[in-house]
Coordinates of C-alpha atoms and ligand atoms in Angstrom, one line a residue:
Chain A
N281 CA -0.4 0.5 0.3
L282 CA 1.1 3.2 -0.6
T283 CA 1.7 4.2 3.2
K284 CA 4.6 0.7 2.7
K285 CA 5.8 2.6 -0.4
L286 CA 6.5 5.8 0.9
D287 CA 8.6 4.3 3.6
S288 CA 10.8 2.1 1.2
I289 CA 11.8 5.8 0.0
F290 CA 12.5 7.6 2.2
K291 CA 14.4 5.0 3.9
K292 CA 17.1 6.3 1.8
I293 CA 17.1 9.9 3.4
R294 CA 18.9 9.5 7.3
G295 CA 18.9 11.1 10.7
K296 CA 18.3 15.2 10.3
G297 CA 17.7 17.4 7.2
L298 CA 15.7 18.5 4.9
L299 CA 12.7 17.4 2.9
T300 CA 14.5 17.8 -0.5
D301 CA 12.2 18.3 -4.3
K302 CA 14.1 15.4 -5.2
N303 CA 13.5 12.8 -1.9
I304 CA 9.8 14.1 -2.1
D305 CA 9.5 14.0 -6.0
E306 CA 9.7 10.1 -6.0
A307 CA 8.2 10.3 -3.3
L308 CA 5.2 12.2 -4.9
R309 CA 5.1 10.4 -8.0
E310 CA 4.1 7.1 -6.3
V311 CA 1.5 9.3 -4.5
R312 CA 0.1 10.6 -7.7
L313 CA 0.2 6.8 -8.4
A314 CA -2.5 6.1 -5.8
L315 CA -4.5 8.2 -6.7
L316 CA -5.7 8.1 -11.1
E317 CA -5.3 4.2 -9.6
A318 CA -8.4 5.4 -7.2
D319 CA -10.7 7.6 -10.5
V320 CA -9.0 11.2 -9.7
H321 CA -8.8 13.3 -11.8
F322 CA -5.3 13.5 -13.7
K323 CA -6.4 17.9 -13.1
V324 CA -7.1 17.2 -9.7
A325 CA -4.1 14.7 -9.4
K326 CA -1.4 16.5 -9.7
S327 CA -2.6 20.6 -9.3
F328 CA -3.3 18.3 -6.0
I329 CA 0.5 17.1 -5.4
E330 CA 1.9 20.2 -6.2
G331 CA -0.6 22.2 -3.3
V332 CA 1.6 18.9 -0.9
R333 CA 4.9 19.5 -2.7
E334 CA 4.3 24.2 -1.3
K335 CA 3.7 22.3 2.4
A336 CA 7.0 19.3 2.2
V337 CA 9.5 20.9 0.9
G338 CA 11.8 22.8 2.3
K339 CA 10.4 21.6 6.4
E340 CA 12.3 20.5 8.9
I341 CA 12.5 16.7 8.6
L342 CA 10.3 16.4 12.6
E343 CA 12.2 15.2 15.8
G344 CA 10.8 11.1 16.1
L345 CA 9.3 11.3 13.0
A346 CA 10.6 9.5 9.0
P347 CA 10.5 12.0 7.0
G348 CA 7.9 9.3 5.2
Q349 CA 5.8 9.6 7.5
Q350 CA 5.7 13.0 7.7
V351 CA 5.5 13.0 3.3
V352 CA 2.0 10.9 4.5
K353 CA 1.1 13.1 7.2
I354 CA 1.5 16.3 4.5
V355 CA -0.5 14.4 2.1
W356 CA -3.0 13.6 4.8
K357 CA -3.8 16.6 6.1
E358 CA -4.2 18.5 3.0
L359 CA -6.7 15.3 0.9
S360 CA -9.1 15.5 4.4
R361 CA -9.0 19.5 3.7
L362 CA -10.4 18.4 0.1
M363 CA -12.9 15.9 1.5
G364 CA -14.4 18.6 3.8
E365 CA -16.0 18.5 6.7
E366 CA -18.2 15.3 8.1
G367 CA -21.3 14.9 9.4
K368 CA -23.1 17.8 6.6
T369 CA -26.7 16.2 6.9
I370 CA -29.5 18.1 5.5
A371 CA -30.1 21.7 7.8
L372 CA -34.1 21.5 8.1
S373 CA -35.9 25.3 6.7
S374 CA -37.8 27.6 8.7
Q375 CA -40.0 27.9 6.7
P376 CA -41.9 24.0 5.5
P377 CA -41.3 22.5 3.8
T378 CA -38.1 21.6 3.0
L379 CA -37.0 21.1 -0.9
I380 CA -34.8 18.5 -1.9
M381 CA -33.8 18.0 -5.0
L382 CA -32.3 14.9 -7.3
V383 CA -30.0 15.1 -9.2
G384 CA -27.0 13.1 -11.7
L385 CA -26.2 10.6 -14.7
Q386 CA -28.5 8.0 -15.0
G387 CA -28.2 4.9 -12.7
S388 CA -26.5 7.2 -10.0
G389 CA -29.5 6.0 -7.7
K390 CA -31.5 8.9 -7.0
T391 CA -34.7 7.1 -7.0
T392 CA -33.3 4.5 -4.5
T393 CA -32.1 7.3 -2.4
V394 CA -34.5 8.8 -2.6
G395 CA -36.1 6.6 -0.5
K396 CA -33.5 6.1 1.3
L397 CA -33.4 9.9 2.7
A398 CA -37.4 9.7 2.6
R399 CA -36.6 6.5 6.0
R400 CA -34.6 8.9 7.3
F401 CA -36.5 11.9 7.6
K402 CA -40.1 9.8 8.8
R403 CA -37.9 8.0 12.2
E404 CA -36.7 11.8 12.5
G405 CA -40.0 11.8 12.6
K406 CA -41.2 14.2 9.6
R407 CA -43.9 14.7 7.3
V408 CA -42.6 13.6 3.6
L409 CA -44.1 13.8 0.3
L410 CA -42.0 12.8 -2.2
V411 CA -42.1 14.3 -6.3
A412 CA -41.7 11.3 -8.9
G413 CA -40.3 14.1 -11.4
D414 CA -38.9 10.9 -13.7
L415 CA -41.8 11.4 -16.7
Q416 CA -39.3 9.7 -19.0
R417 CA -37.9 5.6 -17.7
P418 CA -40.1 3.1 -17.7
A419 CA -41.4 2.7 -14.6
A420 CA -40.0 4.7 -12.7
V421 CA -43.1 6.8 -11.6
S422 CA -44.1 2.6 -10.8
Q423 CA -39.8 2.1 -9.1
L424 CA -40.7 5.6 -6.6
Q425 CA -44.0 4.1 -5.8
T426 CA -43.3 1.8 -5.2
L427 CA -40.8 2.4 -2.2
G428 CA -42.8 5.3 -0.9
K429 CA -45.1 2.0 -0.2
G430 CA -43.2 0.6 2.0
L431 CA -42.1 2.9 4.2
D432 CA -45.8 4.2 4.6
V433 CA -44.5 7.9 3.1
P434 CA -46.9 9.1 0.4
V435 CA -46.0 10.2 -3.6
M436 CA -47.2 12.2 -5.3
D437 CA -48.6 10.8 -8.4
P438 CA -47.6 12.6 -11.2
G439 CA -51.0 11.7 -13.4
T440 CA -51.8 12.8 -17.4
N441 CA -48.7 15.6 -16.6
K442 CA -46.7 15.2 -19.7
D443 CA -44.3 17.7 -17.7
P444 CA -42.1 17.6 -15.2
V445 CA -42.0 20.9 -14.4
I446 CA -45.4 21.5 -14.1
V447 CA -45.2 18.2 -11.7
M448 CA -42.6 19.8 -9.6
E449 CA -44.1 22.2 -8.8
K450 CA -48.0 20.8 -8.6
G451 CA -45.5 18.7 -5.5
V452 CA -44.2 22.3 -4.4
K453 CA -48.6 23.4 -3.4
Q454 CA -49.2 20.3 -2.5
G455 CA -46.3 20.1 0.3
R456 CA -47.5 23.6 1.3
K457 CA -50.3 22.8 1.6
E458 CA -50.6 19.9 3.1
G459 CA -48.3 20.6 5.6
F460 CA -44.9 18.7 4.7
D461 CA -41.7 18.8 6.6
V462 CA -39.9 17.7 3.4
V463 CA -41.1 17.2 -0.1
I464 CA -38.1 14.8 -2.0
F465 CA -37.7 15.6 -5.8
D466 CA -36.3 12.8 -8.0
T467 CA -35.6 13.2 -11.6
A468 CA -34.8 11.7 -14.0
G469 CA -30.4 10.8 -15.1
R470 CA -29.3 13.5 -17.9
L471 CA -26.0 13.9 -19.5
Q472 CA -24.4 16.7 -18.3
V473 CA -24.0 17.2 -22.4
D474 CA -27.6 16.8 -23.1
E475 CA -28.5 21.0 -23.5
A476 CA -32.3 20.4 -23.0
L477 CA -32.5 18.1 -20.9
M478 CA -30.0 20.8 -18.5
A479 CA -32.2 22.8 -19.7
E480 CA -34.6 22.1 -18.6
L481 CA -32.9 20.8 -14.7
V482 CA -32.7 24.9 -14.3
Q483 CA -36.0 24.9 -15.5
M484 CA -36.9 23.2 -12.4
K485 CA -35.3 25.0 -10.0
S486 CA -36.7 28.2 -10.8
G487 CA -39.8 26.6 -11.2
I488 CA -39.6 25.0 -7.0
S489 CA -37.4 27.1 -6.1
P490 CA -35.6 24.1 -3.3
D491 CA -34.0 24.4 -0.3
E492 CA -31.6 21.7 -1.6
I493 CA -30.2 20.5 -5.1
L494 CA -28.4 17.6 -4.2
F495 CA -26.2 15.7 -6.4
V496 CA -26.2 11.6 -6.7
A497 CA -22.7 9.9 -7.8
D498 CA -22.1 6.1 -9.0
A499 CA -19.1 5.9 -7.2
M500 CA -17.3 4.2 -8.7
T501 CA -17.1 7.3 -12.1
G502 CA -13.5 7.1 -13.5
Q503 CA -12.4 10.4 -15.2
T504 CA -15.2 12.3 -16.5
A505 CA -16.7 12.5 -13.2
V506 CA -14.8 15.7 -13.7
D507 CA -17.3 17.8 -16.7
V508 CA -20.2 15.6 -15.2
A509 CA -19.7 17.3 -12.2
R510 CA -18.5 20.6 -13.2
K511 CA -21.4 21.5 -15.5
F512 CA -24.6 20.2 -13.2
H513 CA -23.0 22.7 -10.6
E514 CA -22.5 25.3 -13.5
D515 CA -26.0 25.1 -14.0
L516 CA -28.1 24.8 -11.0
G517 CA -25.3 25.2 -8.5
L518 CA -25.1 22.0 -6.1
T519 CA -25.8 22.1 -1.5
G520 CA -24.7 18.7 -1.8
I521 CA -23.4 15.1 -2.5
I522 CA -24.4 12.2 -1.9
L523 CA -22.7 9.2 -3.0
T524 CA -24.6 6.0 -4.2
K525 CA -22.3 1.9 -4.6
T526 CA -19.6 2.9 -1.1
E527 CA -19.6 -0.7 0.0
G528 CA -17.6 -2.5 -3.8
D529 CA -14.8 -1.9 -4.3
A530 CA -14.4 1.7 -5.9
R531 CA -11.5 3.4 -4.9
G532 CA -13.6 6.6 -4.8
G533 CA -11.5 8.7 -6.8
A534 CA -14.4 10.6 -9.1
L535 CA -15.1 11.9 -4.6
L536 CA -11.9 14.3 -4.8
S537 CA -12.6 14.9 -8.3
I538 CA -16.1 16.3 -8.4
R539 CA -15.1 18.6 -5.0
S540 CA -12.4 20.0 -6.6
V541 CA -15.1 21.4 -8.8
T542 CA -18.2 22.0 -7.0
G543 CA -17.4 22.5 -4.0
A544 CA -20.3 21.0 -2.6
P545 CA -20.2 19.4 0.7
I546 CA -21.2 15.6 0.7
K547 CA -24.1 15.3 2.5
F548 CA -24.5 11.4 2.5
I549 CA -23.2 7.7 1.0
G550 CA -24.9 5.4 -0.1
T551 CA -23.4 2.3 1.2
G552 CA -26.8 -0.5 -1.2
E553 CA -29.0 -1.3 -2.2
K554 CA -31.5 -1.4 0.9
L555 CA -33.5 1.9 2.1
E556 CA -31.6 1.7 5.4
D557 CA -28.3 2.2 3.5
L558 CA -28.0 5.5 3.7
E559 CA -25.2 6.4 5.6
P560 CA -23.3 10.1 6.6
F561 CA -20.5 11.1 5.4
H562 CA -16.9 10.4 6.7
P563 CA -13.6 12.2 5.1
D564 CA -10.8 10.2 6.5
R565 CA -12.6 6.8 6.1
M566 CA -12.7 7.7 2.3
A567 CA -9.2 10.1 2.2
S568 CA -8.2 7.0 2.8
R569 CA -9.8 3.6 0.7
I570 CA -8.9 5.9 -1.9
L571 CA -5.5 6.9 -1.4
G572 CA -4.7 2.6 -1.0
Chain B
F52 CA 13.1 9.4 -22.9
F53 CA 13.6 9.7 -27.0
G54 CA 15.5 12.7 -27.4
R55 CA 14.3 13.8 -30.2
A56 CA 13.3 17.7 -30.9
T57 CA 9.6 16.9 -32.2
I58 CA 8.5 14.2 -30.0
D59 CA 9.8 15.8 -26.5
A60 CA 7.8 15.3 -22.7
D61 CA 4.8 17.6 -23.5
M62 CA 3.9 15.4 -25.9
L63 CA 4.3 12.5 -23.9
D64 CA 2.6 14.2 -20.8
H65 CA -0.4 15.3 -23.2
L66 CA -0.4 11.4 -25.0
E67 CA -0.2 10.2 -21.1
E68 CA -3.7 12.0 -20.2
L69 CA -4.6 11.9 -22.9
L70 CA -4.8 7.8 -22.3
I71 CA -5.2 8.2 -18.6
G72 CA -8.2 10.5 -19.6
A73 CA -10.0 8.0 -21.4
D74 CA -10.0 6.0 -18.2
L75 CA -7.4 3.7 -19.9
G76 CA -5.6 3.6 -16.5
V77 CA -1.8 3.6 -15.6
E78 CA -0.2 0.7 -16.6
V79 CA -1.8 0.8 -20.1
T80 CA -1.2 4.2 -20.3
E81 CA 3.0 3.9 -19.1
R82 CA 3.0 0.4 -21.2
F83 CA 2.1 2.0 -24.4
L84 CA 4.2 4.6 -23.8
R85 CA 6.7 2.6 -23.6
D86 CA 6.6 0.7 -26.7
L87 CA 6.4 4.1 -28.5
K88 CA 10.1 4.6 -27.3
P89 CA 11.5 2.3 -30.3
C90 CA 9.2 3.3 -33.2
V91 CA 11.0 6.7 -32.2
E92 CA 14.3 5.6 -32.3
R93 CA 13.8 3.5 -35.4
K94 CA 11.9 6.8 -36.4
E95 CA 8.7 5.6 -37.7
V96 CA 7.4 8.2 -35.9
S97 CA 8.5 11.6 -35.6
D98 CA 5.4 14.1 -34.6
L99 CA 2.8 14.2 -32.8
V100 CA 0.2 12.9 -35.0
S101 CA 2.8 10.0 -35.9
L102 CA 2.5 9.1 -32.6
K103 CA -1.2 8.8 -32.2
K104 CA -1.9 6.6 -35.4
K105 CA 1.2 4.7 -33.3
L106 CA -0.7 3.8 -29.8
K107 CA -4.8 3.8 -32.4
K108 CA -2.5 0.7 -34.3
F109 CA -1.5 -1.0 -30.0
M110 CA -5.6 -0.2 -29.1
V111 CA -7.1 -2.2 -32.1
S112 CA -4.6 -4.4 -32.1
I113 CA -5.8 -5.3 -28.8
L114 CA -10.3 -5.1 -29.2
E115 CA -9.8 -6.9 -32.7
K116 CA -8.0 -9.9 -31.5
E117 CA -10.9 -10.7 -29.1
R118 CA -13.8 -10.8 -31.8
S119 CA -14.7 -14.9 -32.6
E120 CA -18.3 -14.5 -34.8
M121 CA -19.1 -17.8 -33.1
P122 CA -22.3 -18.9 -36.2
F123 CA -24.7 -20.6 -32.9
S124 CA -27.3 -22.8 -34.8
V125 CA -28.8 -23.3 -31.0
S126 CA -32.4 -22.9 -30.5
P127 CA -33.6 -21.1 -28.8
K128 CA -30.3 -19.3 -27.8
V129 CA -30.0 -17.6 -24.3
T130 CA -28.0 -14.9 -23.0
L131 CA -28.0 -13.9 -19.9
F132 CA -27.2 -10.1 -19.2
V133 CA -24.9 -9.0 -16.1
G134 CA -23.7 -6.7 -14.3
V135 CA -23.7 -3.7 -11.0
N136 CA -26.1 -1.8 -10.7
G137 CA -27.5 0.7 -13.0
V138 CA -24.9 0.1 -16.2
G139 CA -28.5 -0.5 -17.6
K140 CA -29.2 -4.2 -17.7
T141 CA -33.5 -4.2 -18.6
T142 CA -32.2 -0.8 -20.9
T143 CA -30.2 -2.9 -23.5
I144 CA -32.6 -5.9 -22.9
G145 CA -35.0 -3.8 -24.6
K146 CA -33.3 -2.6 -27.2
R147 CA -31.5 -6.1 -28.7
A148 CA -34.9 -7.6 -28.6
Q149 CA -36.2 -4.1 -30.4
K150 CA -33.3 -5.6 -32.7
L151 CA -33.3 -8.6 -32.5
K152 CA -37.4 -8.9 -33.8
E153 CA -36.8 -6.7 -36.5
E154 CA -34.4 -9.8 -37.9
G155 CA -37.9 -11.4 -37.3
G156 CA -37.2 -13.3 -34.4
R157 CA -38.7 -14.4 -31.7
I158 CA -37.8 -13.9 -28.3
V159 CA -39.1 -15.0 -25.1
L160 CA -37.4 -12.1 -21.8
A161 CA -37.0 -13.1 -18.3
A162 CA -37.7 -10.4 -14.7
G163 CA -34.3 -11.9 -13.6
D164 CA -34.3 -9.1 -11.3
T165 CA -37.5 -9.7 -8.8
F166 CA -35.2 -7.9 -5.5
R167 CA -35.8 -3.8 -7.0
A168 CA -37.9 -1.6 -6.7
G169 CA -40.0 -1.7 -10.0
A170 CA -37.6 -3.8 -11.7
G171 CA -40.3 -5.8 -13.0
E172 CA -42.3 -3.6 -13.9
Q173 CA -39.9 -2.0 -16.3
L174 CA -39.2 -4.8 -18.1
A175 CA -42.0 -5.9 -18.6
L176 CA -43.3 -2.2 -20.6
W177 CA -40.0 -3.0 -23.2
G178 CA -41.5 -5.9 -23.8
E179 CA -45.1 -4.2 -24.9
R180 CA -43.2 -1.2 -26.5
V181 CA -40.9 -4.3 -27.8
G182 CA -43.4 -6.4 -28.5
V183 CA -42.0 -9.6 -27.1
E184 CA -43.7 -11.7 -24.6
V185 CA -41.9 -11.1 -20.7
I186 CA -41.7 -13.7 -18.4
R187 CA -42.5 -12.3 -14.5
H188 CA -42.1 -13.8 -11.4
R189 CA -44.0 -11.9 -7.9
P190 CA -41.8 -9.7 -6.2
G191 CA -39.1 -11.2 -4.5
A192 CA -39.7 -15.0 -6.6
D193 CA -36.5 -17.1 -6.8
P194 CA -34.8 -15.7 -9.1
A195 CA -33.3 -18.4 -11.0
A196 CA -37.0 -20.5 -11.4
V197 CA -38.3 -17.3 -14.1
A198 CA -35.0 -17.9 -15.6
F199 CA -35.8 -22.0 -15.4
D200 CA -39.3 -21.0 -16.6
A201 CA -38.6 -18.8 -19.2
V202 CA -36.5 -21.5 -21.2
S203 CA -39.5 -24.0 -20.9
A204 CA -41.3 -21.0 -22.8
G205 CA -38.8 -20.4 -25.4
L206 CA -38.9 -24.1 -26.1
A207 CA -42.3 -24.7 -26.0
R208 CA -42.3 -21.9 -27.8
K209 CA -39.5 -22.4 -30.9
S210 CA -38.3 -19.6 -29.7
D211 CA -35.4 -18.2 -31.0
H212 CA -33.6 -16.4 -28.0
V213 CA -34.5 -16.2 -24.2
L214 CA -33.1 -12.6 -22.9
I215 CA -32.7 -12.9 -19.1
D216 CA -32.9 -10.0 -17.0
T217 CA -30.9 -10.1 -13.5
A218 CA -30.4 -7.7 -10.7
G219 CA -27.5 -5.0 -10.4
R220 CA -24.9 -6.5 -7.7
L221 CA -21.8 -4.5 -7.0
Q222 CA -18.7 -8.4 -7.8
T223 CA -17.8 -8.4 -4.7
K224 CA -21.1 -9.4 -2.9
N225 CA -19.9 -13.1 -2.6
N226 CA -23.6 -14.1 -2.2
L227 CA -25.0 -12.0 -4.6
M228 CA -21.9 -14.1 -7.3
A229 CA -23.6 -17.5 -5.5
E230 CA -26.8 -16.4 -6.8
L231 CA -25.7 -16.0 -10.2
K232 CA -24.0 -19.5 -9.9
K233 CA -27.4 -21.3 -9.4
M234 CA -28.8 -18.9 -12.1
V235 CA -26.7 -20.3 -14.7
R236 CA -26.4 -24.0 -12.9
V237 CA -29.9 -23.7 -13.5
L238 CA -29.6 -22.9 -16.6
E239 CA -27.9 -25.3 -17.2
K240 CA -31.1 -28.4 -16.0
A241 CA -33.6 -26.5 -18.5
M242 CA -31.6 -26.3 -21.4
P243 CA -28.2 -28.2 -21.3
G244 CA -25.4 -25.4 -22.9
A245 CA -27.5 -22.7 -21.8
P246 CA -27.1 -19.1 -21.2
H247 CA -25.1 -20.0 -24.0
E248 CA -23.4 -16.1 -24.4
K249 CA -23.1 -14.3 -20.6
I250 CA -22.6 -10.2 -21.7
L251 CA -21.7 -8.6 -18.6
V252 CA -22.9 -5.2 -19.3
L253 CA -20.8 -1.9 -19.0
D254 CA -20.8 0.9 -17.9
A255 CA -18.8 3.9 -20.4
T256 CA -18.6 6.0 -17.6
T257 CA -17.3 3.8 -15.1
G258 CA -13.4 4.2 -13.9
Q259 CA -11.3 1.5 -12.9
N260 CA -13.5 -0.7 -11.1
A261 CA -14.1 -2.0 -14.3
L262 CA -11.4 -4.6 -13.9
S263 CA -12.7 -5.2 -10.3
Q264 CA -15.9 -6.3 -12.1
A265 CA -14.8 -7.8 -15.5
K266 CA -12.6 -10.0 -13.0
L267 CA -14.7 -11.0 -10.6
F268 CA -17.7 -11.4 -12.5
N269 CA -15.8 -13.7 -14.9
E270 CA -14.5 -15.6 -12.4
A271 CA -18.0 -16.3 -10.9
I272 CA -19.5 -17.5 -14.3
G273 CA -17.9 -16.7 -17.9
I274 CA -17.7 -14.6 -19.2
T275 CA -19.1 -13.8 -23.0
G276 CA -19.1 -10.8 -24.4
I277 CA -19.3 -6.8 -22.9
I278 CA -22.0 -3.8 -24.2
L279 CA -20.3 -1.1 -22.7
T280 CA -23.2 1.4 -23.1
K281 CA -23.7 5.3 -22.5
L282 CA -20.6 6.1 -25.2
D283 CA -23.9 8.5 -25.5
G284 CA -21.4 10.5 -22.3
T285 CA -18.3 12.2 -21.8
G286 CA -17.6 8.2 -20.5
R287 CA -14.7 7.2 -22.9
G288 CA -14.7 3.9 -22.1
G289 CA -11.1 3.3 -22.6
I290 CA -10.5 1.2 -19.3
V291 CA -12.2 -1.4 -21.9
I292 CA -8.6 -2.0 -23.7
P293 CA -7.5 -3.2 -20.1
I294 CA -10.3 -5.2 -19.9
V295 CA -10.6 -6.7 -23.3
E296 CA -6.4 -8.4 -23.5
T297 CA -6.5 -9.8 -19.7
L298 CA -10.6 -11.6 -19.8
S299 CA -10.2 -12.4 -24.2
V300 CA -13.7 -11.9 -24.3
P301 CA -15.1 -9.1 -27.3
V302 CA -17.4 -5.6 -27.1
T303 CA -20.1 -6.6 -28.7
D304 CA -22.1 -3.4 -28.8
I305 CA -22.5 -0.1 -28.1
G306 CA -25.3 2.0 -25.5
V307 CA -25.6 5.4 -27.3
G308 CA -29.0 7.0 -25.4
E309 CA -32.0 5.8 -22.9
G310 CA -34.1 5.1 -26.7
A311 CA -34.2 1.5 -27.9
D312 CA -32.3 1.6 -31.5
D313 CA -29.7 3.2 -29.4
L314 CA -27.7 -0.7 -29.8
I315 CA -25.4 -0.5 -32.0
P316 CA -22.6 -3.1 -32.8
F317 CA -18.9 -2.3 -31.2
H318 CA -16.8 -1.2 -34.2
V319 CA -13.0 -1.2 -33.1
E320 CA -11.6 2.0 -35.5
S321 CA -14.5 3.8 -34.5
F322 CA -14.6 3.1 -31.0
V323 CA -10.7 4.0 -30.6
D324 CA -11.3 6.9 -33.0
A325 CA -13.2 8.4 -30.0
L326 CA -10.9 7.4 -27.3
F327 CA -8.4 11.0 -29.3
E328 CA -11.0 13.2 -29.0
Ligands
GTP121 N1 -24.8 -1.7 -4.8 C1 -25.4 -0.6 -4.1 N2 -26.6 0.2 -5.0 C2 -27.1 1.1 -5.3 C3 -27.0 1.4 -4.0 N3 -27.5 3.2 -4.1 C4 -28.4 2.5 -5.2 N4 -28.5 1.3 -6.1 C5 -29.1 0.4 -6.8 O1 -28.4 1.6 -8.4 C6 -29.4 1.0 -9.0 C7 -30.2 2.4 -10.1 O2 -30.4 2.7 -8.3 P1 -31.8 4.1 -9.5 O3 -32.6 4.5 -7.6 O4 -32.5 3.4 -10.3 O5 -30.5 5.1 -10.3 P2 -31.1 6.4 -10.4 O6 -30.3 7.1 -10.5 O7 -32.9 6.4 -9.8 O8 -31.0 5.7 -12.6 P3 -33.3 6.6 -12.8 O9 -33.7 6.9 -12.4 O10 -32.7 5.3 -14.9 O11 -30.7 7.8 -14.4 C8 -30.4 -0.1 -8.9 O12 -29.8 -1.3 -8.5 C9 -30.7 0.2 -6.9 O13 -30.6 0.3 -5.9 C10 -25.7 1.7 -3.1 O14 -25.7 2.5 -1.7 N5 -24.7 0.3 -3.3
GTP122 N1 -27.2 7.7 -22.3 C1 -27.8 6.7 -21.9 N2 -28.8 6.1 -20.9 C2 -28.8 4.8 -21.4 C3 -27.8 4.3 -21.8 N3 -28.1 2.3 -21.2 C4 -28.9 2.5 -20.2 N4 -29.5 4.3 -19.8 C5 -29.8 4.7 -18.8 O1 -29.4 3.8 -17.6 C6 -29.9 3.8 -17.1 C7 -30.7 3.2 -15.7 O2 -30.5 1.3 -17.2 P1 -31.3 0.6 -16.4 O3 -31.2 -0.3 -17.6 O4 -32.6 0.8 -15.4 O5 -30.2 -0.2 -15.8 P2 -30.0 -1.6 -15.6 O6 -28.8 -2.3 -14.9 O7 -31.0 -2.5 -15.4 O8 -30.1 -1.3 -13.4 P3 -30.1 -2.1 -12.0 O9 -31.5 -2.9 -12.6 O10 -31.1 -1.1 -11.4 O11 -28.8 -3.0 -11.9 C8 -31.7 4.5 -17.4 O12 -32.0 5.5 -16.7 C9 -31.4 4.2 -18.9 O13 -32.1 4.6 -19.6 C10 -27.1 4.6 -22.9 O14 -26.3 4.3 -23.6 N5 -27.2 6.2 -22.9
MG123 MG1 -34.8 6.9 -11.7
MG124 MG1 -31.8 -3.4 -14.2

């Protein structure tokens, strides 16, 4: 693993001295390799490495710390800083209902995550309404209705409405009228390069003025995570990220890429297919799996 | 490294970023760049354009090596679709059914995902859209039983194809992989030789984890082909290069959209060209 590699690199440096450009170069190459293998975007990895180099070069090798350990410490600190703080969950609006909209690529886990969030809020004693805003995927509404039924949480029926923007607006009205605490909106998956569908999301945002726009991203996403997240963020202003399918062996470097282009906090992680499989985000755990 | 004015470090960095950015992965990228060295020394390449051409040749030779055209005259031909969650298995089955129907085939679909909310309904709607029969049991039923019934139905009706949908599953979940192995055993009972095709569906937005997916699904049931979906997005799917190389399994088709016609045969040259865009 990375720590062992760095230790062996720095074994060659004996005694006190400064961490020099040269002995750091080799270590940073190993770190860069680890990040790329973890799916961190190459530009994000590059700027991360430069940040570490700045903080490491010219530093005194601290008493009692092996040089390798010191570099690792700096890498760790920088990574945790990039990941953001833990436990930033969803704050409820002072003016209920809190409106939460989920967006993202096809198949990332939005509909399931709507169910997971619903279960979480319900267990906190909140009254939740779900809005089936995906009118395009076959049986998407049925999928959400099944999840709602299982939780005994109402799902607004889009009826014969063909326009998802109108469905979302109706969802807000119903949420307010019937005194719900939280309204969660499911949307259809879409490509960030699909101009019409991205415009539709912007329309939805202006139509419902959500308190939260959460980007649902798959932990196994590769280099393209940067392009996807950047566009969703530019168009909508994301207020949070939920990373799904984290219980597998995907290293999850996409998270670093997404964080660096959006700055949005990670609200939760998906850890399974059941509705109970939603957990708060622990940056140190995520950092260690990215570094390998 | 190359010692020529026209090919410099910047050029190599640019190529490295291109390949890494297309999700080829560090190992294959570094190997390709190393393999360029003798070509440069022998003066076979002298600038960026010819470097790219050489790289494309490396990729094409890997991807073309495994095209095995099996003349399958078994009936019904049973195809199992597997993969992790959300990659596009169900949609791909709908598309494949559409294509086979247009070619005049008689098709049966099996709703082998009895776990996820709305899974049966989703495939049923595809069956309606394309005009093919879907074998479905109630939610929570044994997926292997659905598969068995579908193959029995296919045999009885003298269908040409049985396409079997399965629930998405992470390759590291041993109990779910065991469920898949059981389905394969049951299919063999329903019809010796079935499933004739075991297709791993991969999402083009996926990074290095696709390697683990391919490895573990292959170890569990033996993959005969790969379908790469969502190539209409910005994911390049370069990861199939190390996968095809290590698994010796071809990419057969690609998904380029959410509609019934959005499944096209995998064309090596166009795929490799697209990696460089
Ligand atoms: N293993 C695992 N699977 C998950 C997780 N979250 C969602 N899934 C699965 O991922 C698949 C896709 O989930 P959906 O909720 O349908 O995804 P979606 O984003 O709504 O998809 P579209 O509406 O088509 O864009 C399903 O099989 C889910 O069960 C998770 O945290 N872990
Ligand atoms: N843009 C695009 N979307 C696709 C493609 N293939 C599938 N999708 C979409 O991806 C999402 C997931 O597709 P599904 O067919 O439900 O995926 P799945 O693998 O069956 O998912 P699970 O059964 O939940 O594991 C849907 O929104 C599909 O419309 C493709 O080639 N391009
Ligand atoms: Mg959905
Ligand atoms: Mg499916």
